[in-house]
Coordinates of C-alpha atoms in Angstrom, one line a residue:
M126 CA -97.6 -26.8 229.5
S127 CA -96.1 -28.0 226.4
R128 CA -98.3 -30.1 224.3
S129 CA -96.5 -30.5 221.1
D130 CA -97.6 -33.5 219.1
V131 CA -101.0 -33.0 217.5
P132 CA -101.5 -33.3 213.7
S133 CA -100.5 -30.0 212.1
R134 CA -103.8 -29.9 210.1
R135 CA -105.5 -28.9 213.4
L136 CA -103.0 -26.1 214.0
V137 CA -102.8 -26.8 217.7
L138 CA -99.9 -27.4 220.0
K139 CA -99.9 -29.6 222.9
G140 CA -98.2 -26.7 224.6
A141 CA -96.6 -25.8 227.9
L142 CA -96.8 -22.8 230.5
A143 CA -96.3 -20.9 233.6
A144 CA -94.9 -17.7 234.6
G145 CA -95.1 -14.5 236.7
A146 CA -93.4 -11.3 237.7
L147 CA -92.1 -12.2 241.2
T148 CA -90.0 -9.9 243.3
A149 CA -88.3 -10.0 246.6
V150 CA -90.7 -10.0 249.5
P151 CA -90.6 -6.7 251.4
G152 CA -89.0 -6.9 254.8
V153 CA -87.4 -10.3 254.3
A154 CA -83.7 -10.0 255.4
A155 CA -80.9 -12.2 254.3
S156 CA -79.7 -14.6 257.0
A157 CA -77.3 -17.5 257.5
S158 CA -80.2 -19.9 258.0
A159 CA -82.0 -18.7 254.9
A160 CA -78.8 -19.1 252.9
T161 CA -78.4 -22.7 254.2
S162 CA -82.0 -23.7 253.3
A163 CA -81.7 -22.1 249.9
A164 CA -78.6 -24.2 249.0
A165 CA -79.9 -27.5 250.4
F166 CA -82.4 -28.6 247.8
R167 CA -81.7 -31.1 245.0
N168 CA -82.8 -31.4 241.4
P169 CA -85.2 -32.6 240.3
L170 CA -87.1 -30.7 243.0
I171 CA -90.5 -32.4 242.3
E172 CA -90.9 -35.4 240.0
Q173 CA -93.6 -35.7 237.4
R174 CA -94.8 -32.1 237.7
A175 CA -94.6 -30.1 234.5
D176 CA -95.2 -26.4 233.8
P177 CA -94.2 -25.5 237.4
H178 CA -95.2 -22.2 239.0
I179 CA -93.7 -21.1 242.3
Q180 CA -94.5 -17.8 244.0
R181 CA -93.3 -16.4 247.3
H182 CA -96.2 -14.7 249.0
T183 CA -96.0 -11.9 251.5
D184 CA -96.7 -14.5 254.3
G185 CA -93.2 -15.8 253.6
Q186 CA -94.5 -19.1 252.2
Y187 CA -93.7 -20.6 248.8
Y188 CA -96.7 -21.7 246.9
F189 CA -96.4 -24.4 244.2
T190 CA -98.7 -25.6 241.4
A191 CA -98.0 -27.5 238.2
T192 CA -99.5 -29.8 235.6
A193 CA -100.1 -33.4 236.9
P194 CA -99.4 -36.0 234.2
E195 CA -103.0 -37.3 234.4
Y196 CA -104.2 -33.8 233.2
D197 CA -107.2 -34.1 235.5
R198 CA -106.7 -31.8 238.5
I199 CA -105.1 -28.7 240.0
V200 CA -102.8 -29.3 242.9
L201 CA -101.2 -27.0 245.4
R202 CA -98.3 -27.2 247.8
R203 CA -96.7 -24.7 250.2
S204 CA -93.5 -24.5 252.3
P205 CA -91.5 -21.8 254.0
T206 CA -88.5 -22.9 251.9
I207 CA -88.1 -23.9 248.3
R208 CA -86.5 -27.2 249.3
G209 CA -89.5 -27.9 251.5
L210 CA -91.8 -28.0 248.5
A211 CA -90.2 -31.4 247.6
T212 CA -91.9 -33.1 250.5
A213 CA -94.8 -30.8 251.3
E214 CA -98.2 -32.3 251.4
E215 CA -100.0 -31.8 248.1
S216 CA -103.7 -30.8 248.1
V217 CA -106.2 -31.1 245.2
I218 CA -108.0 -27.8 245.0
W219 CA -110.1 -28.5 241.9
R220 CA -110.9 -31.4 239.6
R221 CA -111.9 -31.5 235.9
H222 CA -115.6 -31.6 234.9
T223 CA -117.1 -34.9 234.0
S224 CA -118.7 -33.3 230.9
G225 CA -118.5 -30.2 228.7
D226 CA -116.0 -27.4 229.2
M227 CA -113.1 -27.8 231.6
G228 CA -113.4 -31.6 231.2
A229 CA -110.0 -32.6 229.6
H230 CA -106.4 -31.6 229.4
I231 CA -106.1 -29.6 232.5
W232 CA -102.8 -27.8 231.9
A233 CA -100.4 -25.2 233.2
P234 CA -102.1 -23.8 236.3
E235 CA -100.7 -20.6 237.8
L236 CA -101.6 -19.2 241.3
H237 CA -101.7 -15.4 241.8
H238 CA -102.7 -13.2 244.7
I239 CA -104.5 -10.1 243.3
D240 CA -106.3 -7.4 245.3
G241 CA -106.7 -9.6 248.4
K242 CA -108.0 -12.7 246.5
W243 CA -106.3 -15.8 245.1
Y244 CA -106.7 -16.7 241.4
V245 CA -105.7 -19.7 239.4
Y246 CA -105.3 -19.4 235.6
F247 CA -105.3 -22.7 233.7
A248 CA -106.0 -24.2 230.3
A249 CA -108.6 -26.9 229.7
G250 CA -110.4 -28.7 226.8
R251 CA -113.8 -30.2 226.5
T252 CA -114.8 -33.8 227.3
D253 CA -116.3 -34.0 223.7
D254 CA -113.4 -32.1 222.1
V255 CA -110.2 -32.4 224.1
W256 CA -108.3 -30.0 221.8
K257 CA -110.8 -27.2 222.2
I258 CA -108.5 -25.7 224.7
R259 CA -109.2 -22.3 226.2
I260 CA -108.1 -20.3 229.3
W261 CA -110.1 -20.4 232.5
V262 CA -110.0 -18.7 235.9
L263 CA -110.7 -19.8 239.5
E264 CA -111.2 -17.4 242.4
N265 CA -110.9 -17.8 246.2
D266 CA -111.3 -14.9 248.6
S267 CA -110.0 -16.8 251.6
A268 CA -106.7 -15.6 253.1
D269 CA -105.5 -19.2 252.9
P270 CA -105.8 -20.8 249.4
F271 CA -106.0 -24.2 251.0
T272 CA -109.3 -23.2 252.6
G273 CA -112.4 -21.4 251.4
T274 CA -114.2 -22.0 248.1
W275 CA -112.7 -22.0 244.7
R276 CA -115.3 -20.5 242.4
E277 CA -115.2 -20.8 238.6
K278 CA -115.1 -17.2 237.2
G279 CA -115.3 -18.5 233.6
R280 CA -113.3 -18.3 230.5
I281 CA -111.1 -15.4 229.5
T282 CA -112.5 -14.0 226.3
T283 CA -109.9 -13.2 223.7
A284 CA -110.1 -11.7 220.2
W285 CA -110.6 -15.2 218.6
D286 CA -112.3 -18.4 219.8
T287 CA -109.2 -20.5 219.1
F288 CA -106.7 -22.7 220.8
S289 CA -105.3 -20.7 223.7
L290 CA -103.4 -21.6 226.9
D291 CA -100.5 -20.7 229.2
A292 CA -101.9 -17.5 230.8
T293 CA -99.8 -15.5 233.2
T294 CA -100.5 -12.1 234.8
F295 CA -98.2 -9.3 236.1
A296 CA -98.5 -5.6 237.1
H297 CA -96.4 -2.9 235.6
R298 CA -96.6 0.9 236.3
G299 CA -100.1 0.6 237.7
T300 CA -101.6 -1.6 235.0
R301 CA -102.3 -5.3 235.2
Y302 CA -101.6 -7.3 232.1
L303 CA -102.3 -10.9 230.9
A304 CA -99.8 -12.6 228.6
W305 CA -100.8 -15.9 226.9
A306 CA -100.3 -18.2 223.9
Q307 CA -102.9 -18.5 221.2
Y308 CA -103.4 -19.5 217.5
E309 CA -104.3 -16.5 215.4
P310 CA -106.5 -17.2 212.4
G311 CA -104.6 -16.8 209.2
M312 CA -101.1 -17.2 210.7
D313 CA -98.7 -19.9 209.6
N314 CA -98.0 -21.1 213.1
N315 CA -99.3 -23.1 216.0
T316 CA -99.2 -20.4 218.7
A317 CA -97.9 -16.9 219.2
I318 CA -97.7 -14.9 222.4
F319 CA -100.1 -12.0 223.1
L320 CA -100.5 -9.3 225.7
S321 CA -103.5 -7.3 226.9
A322 CA -104.3 -5.0 229.7
M323 CA -106.9 -6.2 232.2
A324 CA -110.1 -4.6 233.6
N325 CA -110.1 -7.2 236.4
P326 CA -108.4 -10.6 237.0
W327 CA -110.7 -12.4 234.5
T328 CA -111.5 -9.7 231.9
L329 CA -109.3 -8.2 229.1
T330 CA -109.7 -4.6 228.1
G331 CA -107.6 -4.9 224.9
P332 CA -106.2 -4.2 222.5
Q333 CA -104.8 -7.7 222.1
V334 CA -101.3 -7.4 220.7
R335 CA -99.0 -10.1 219.3
L336 CA -95.5 -9.8 220.9
T337 CA -93.8 -12.7 219.2
T338 CA -94.5 -15.5 216.7
P339 CA -92.2 -18.4 215.7
E340 CA -89.7 -17.1 213.1
F341 CA -86.2 -18.6 213.9
D342 CA -85.4 -22.2 213.0
W343 CA -85.1 -23.1 216.7
E344 CA -88.7 -21.9 217.3
C345 CA -90.1 -24.1 214.6
V346 CA -88.7 -27.7 215.2
G347 CA -91.7 -30.1 215.1
Y348 CA -94.2 -27.3 215.6
R349 CA -94.1 -23.5 215.1
V350 CA -94.6 -22.6 218.7
N351 CA -94.2 -19.7 221.1
E352 CA -95.9 -20.4 224.4
G353 CA -95.5 -20.3 228.2
P354 CA -94.6 -16.6 228.8
A355 CA -93.0 -15.6 232.1
V356 CA -92.2 -12.1 233.3
I357 CA -89.4 -10.7 235.5
Q358 CA -88.8 -7.0 236.0
R359 CA -85.3 -5.9 236.8
N360 CA -82.6 -3.3 236.0
G361 CA -85.0 -0.9 234.3
R362 CA -86.3 -3.5 231.9
V363 CA -89.1 -6.0 231.5
F364 CA -88.0 -9.4 230.5
L365 CA -90.5 -11.9 229.0
S366 CA -89.2 -15.5 228.6
Y367 CA -91.1 -18.0 226.5
S368 CA -90.8 -21.6 225.3
A369 CA -90.5 -22.7 221.7
S370 CA -90.7 -25.8 219.4
A371 CA -92.0 -29.3 220.1
T372 CA -92.0 -30.6 223.6
D373 CA -89.2 -33.2 223.1
H374 CA -85.5 -32.3 223.5
H375 CA -85.9 -29.5 221.0
Y376 CA -88.0 -27.5 223.5
C377 CA -86.1 -24.4 224.5
M378 CA -86.6 -20.8 225.8
G379 CA -86.4 -17.4 224.1
L380 CA -86.4 -13.9 225.5
L381 CA -88.1 -10.6 224.8
T382 CA -86.9 -7.4 226.4
A383 CA -88.6 -4.0 226.8
D384 CA -87.6 -0.8 228.6
T385 CA -89.6 -0.3 231.8
R386 CA -90.7 3.2 230.5
A387 CA -91.9 1.8 227.2
D388 CA -95.5 1.1 226.1
L389 CA -95.7 -2.6 226.6
L390 CA -98.7 -2.8 224.3
D391 CA -96.6 -1.5 221.4
P392 CA -94.9 -4.6 219.8
G393 CA -92.1 -2.3 218.7
S394 CA -91.1 -1.7 222.3
W395 CA -89.8 -5.3 222.5
S396 CA -86.6 -6.7 221.2
K397 CA -86.2 -10.5 220.7
S398 CA -83.1 -12.6 221.2
P399 CA -82.1 -14.3 217.9
T400 CA -80.9 -17.4 219.8
P401 CA -82.3 -19.5 222.6
V402 CA -81.4 -18.4 226.1
F403 CA -81.9 -21.8 227.7
A404 CA -81.7 -25.2 225.9
S405 CA -81.0 -28.9 226.3
S406 CA -77.6 -29.9 227.5
D407 CA -75.8 -33.2 226.8
A408 CA -73.2 -32.2 229.3
T409 CA -75.6 -32.1 232.2
G410 CA -78.1 -34.6 230.9
Q411 CA -81.1 -32.3 230.8
Y412 CA -83.4 -32.2 227.8
G413 CA -86.3 -30.0 226.8
P414 CA -86.1 -27.3 229.5
G415 CA -88.9 -24.8 229.4
H416 CA -92.2 -23.6 230.6
N417 CA -90.5 -21.6 233.3
T418 CA -91.4 -19.1 235.9
F419 CA -89.3 -16.9 238.3
T420 CA -89.2 -16.7 242.1
V421 CA -86.8 -15.4 244.7
A422 CA -84.7 -17.3 247.2
E423 CA -85.0 -17.2 250.9
D424 CA -82.5 -14.4 251.2
G425 CA -85.1 -12.2 249.6
R426 CA -82.7 -11.0 246.9
T427 CA -81.5 -13.9 244.7
D428 CA -83.6 -14.7 241.7
V429 CA -84.4 -18.3 241.0
L430 CA -85.4 -19.9 237.7
V431 CA -88.1 -22.6 237.9
Y432 CA -88.7 -24.9 234.9
H433 CA -89.3 -28.5 233.9
A434 CA -87.0 -30.8 231.9
R435 CA -86.5 -34.5 231.2
Q436 CA -83.5 -36.6 232.0
Y437 CA -83.3 -38.3 228.6
K438 CA -83.4 -37.3 225.0
E439 CA -85.2 -40.2 223.4
I440 CA -88.9 -40.6 224.1
T441 CA -91.0 -43.6 223.3
G442 CA -94.4 -42.7 221.8
D443 CA -96.1 -39.4 222.1
P444 CA -94.3 -36.9 224.3
L445 CA -97.7 -35.8 225.7
H446 CA -98.0 -39.2 227.4
D447 CA -94.4 -39.2 228.8
P448 CA -94.9 -38.2 232.5
N449 CA -91.2 -37.4 233.3
R450 CA -91.0 -33.7 232.9
H451 CA -89.8 -32.9 236.4
T452 CA -89.8 -29.5 238.2
R453 CA -86.3 -28.0 238.6
V454 CA -84.8 -24.9 240.1
Q455 CA -81.5 -23.0 239.8
R456 CA -80.1 -19.6 240.4
L457 CA -80.8 -17.0 237.7
G458 CA -77.6 -15.0 237.0
W459 CA -77.3 -11.4 235.8
R460 CA -74.7 -10.0 233.5
R461 CA -73.0 -6.7 234.0
D462 CA -75.2 -5.1 231.3
G463 CA -78.3 -6.0 233.5
T464 CA -79.6 -8.8 231.3
P465 CA -80.4 -12.3 232.7
D466 CA -77.9 -15.1 232.3
F467 CA -79.9 -18.4 232.3
G468 CA -76.8 -20.6 231.9
V469 CA -77.5 -24.2 231.2
P470 CA -80.0 -26.6 233.0
V471 CA -78.0 -28.0 235.9
A472 CA -77.4 -31.7 236.3
D473 CA -79.3 -33.8 238.8
G474 CA -78.1 -33.5 242.4
P475 CA -77.6 -30.6 244.8
A476 CA -78.5 -27.2 243.3
G477 CA -75.6 -25.2 244.7
G478 CA -75.0 -21.5 244.2
V479 CA -78.6 -20.4 244.6
T480 CA -77.7 -18.0 247.4
A481 CA -75.2 -15.9 245.4
A482 CA -77.2 -12.8 244.8
T483 CA -75.7 -11.0 241.8
R484 CA -77.8 -8.0 241.1

């Protein structure tokens, strides 16, 4: 999630996250009832849930998790429709420790199903050092993530023992990757985005490569931040969105693009958009959109953008303590050249147009 307002001398960001490479569920056909349900939800979809992550599993259910404003637990919802997540019962599947590691700032959980097991990636600090934030993993081998036992697999070990968060995982051409945000010693930034291949869902094989660091003015407002990676693979390319700047109304999203045949661990394979692809809108009254992920609508074809934003620009006090980053969804468009068209964050109210598959 986005955690933007820590003294710069600590070189940390109160940062945001979520993401995932989500595709249409095999065997799911478009239907009139699916189209109706997809168009019927309203924004905000879920209030006071930041860094949202929604995935559609092969069982046809949508699974939702996000950061709770108390930063003390990991929650889970599910529904056969996106709109149903708004009123679905919420379960707490894990709570922070009362001492030591994983005891503070429980941020940006993501739920993934890998090799028949469920995994949650999340960031957490220590009770005695709340800014010593690192990436941790939970595992559950039950077919139903609401049952069974969530076991702590431990911390993901990266090249440096530094501020790190916002992990997401995706598979590409037979290899599983982890993308995340981290402070690299010696760099003049708060966080950059890194990529590594994985030996298993909790172990990196390396090398750990930096894909993007804040360089444009819009990435450096308040804090020099790239965080919250999210991946979608379409039209012969791999697209990695990310969030930038402080977590107030300056928070926005950038985009990296690589050819699907390229070596993703070669930073030269990626091109970077010089301008934000998604940003605050006075016209629609949405501010600080970011920490997104991608899912697919009930028709099995239409891509959906999931993100959080606030309904106001001015924040009293520390943005970290403002709970009103709400989960929102809208259709992700596609241009004729095969690149994503994020548009602008839609206004509060019915989220129409989600069923118009364009790719």
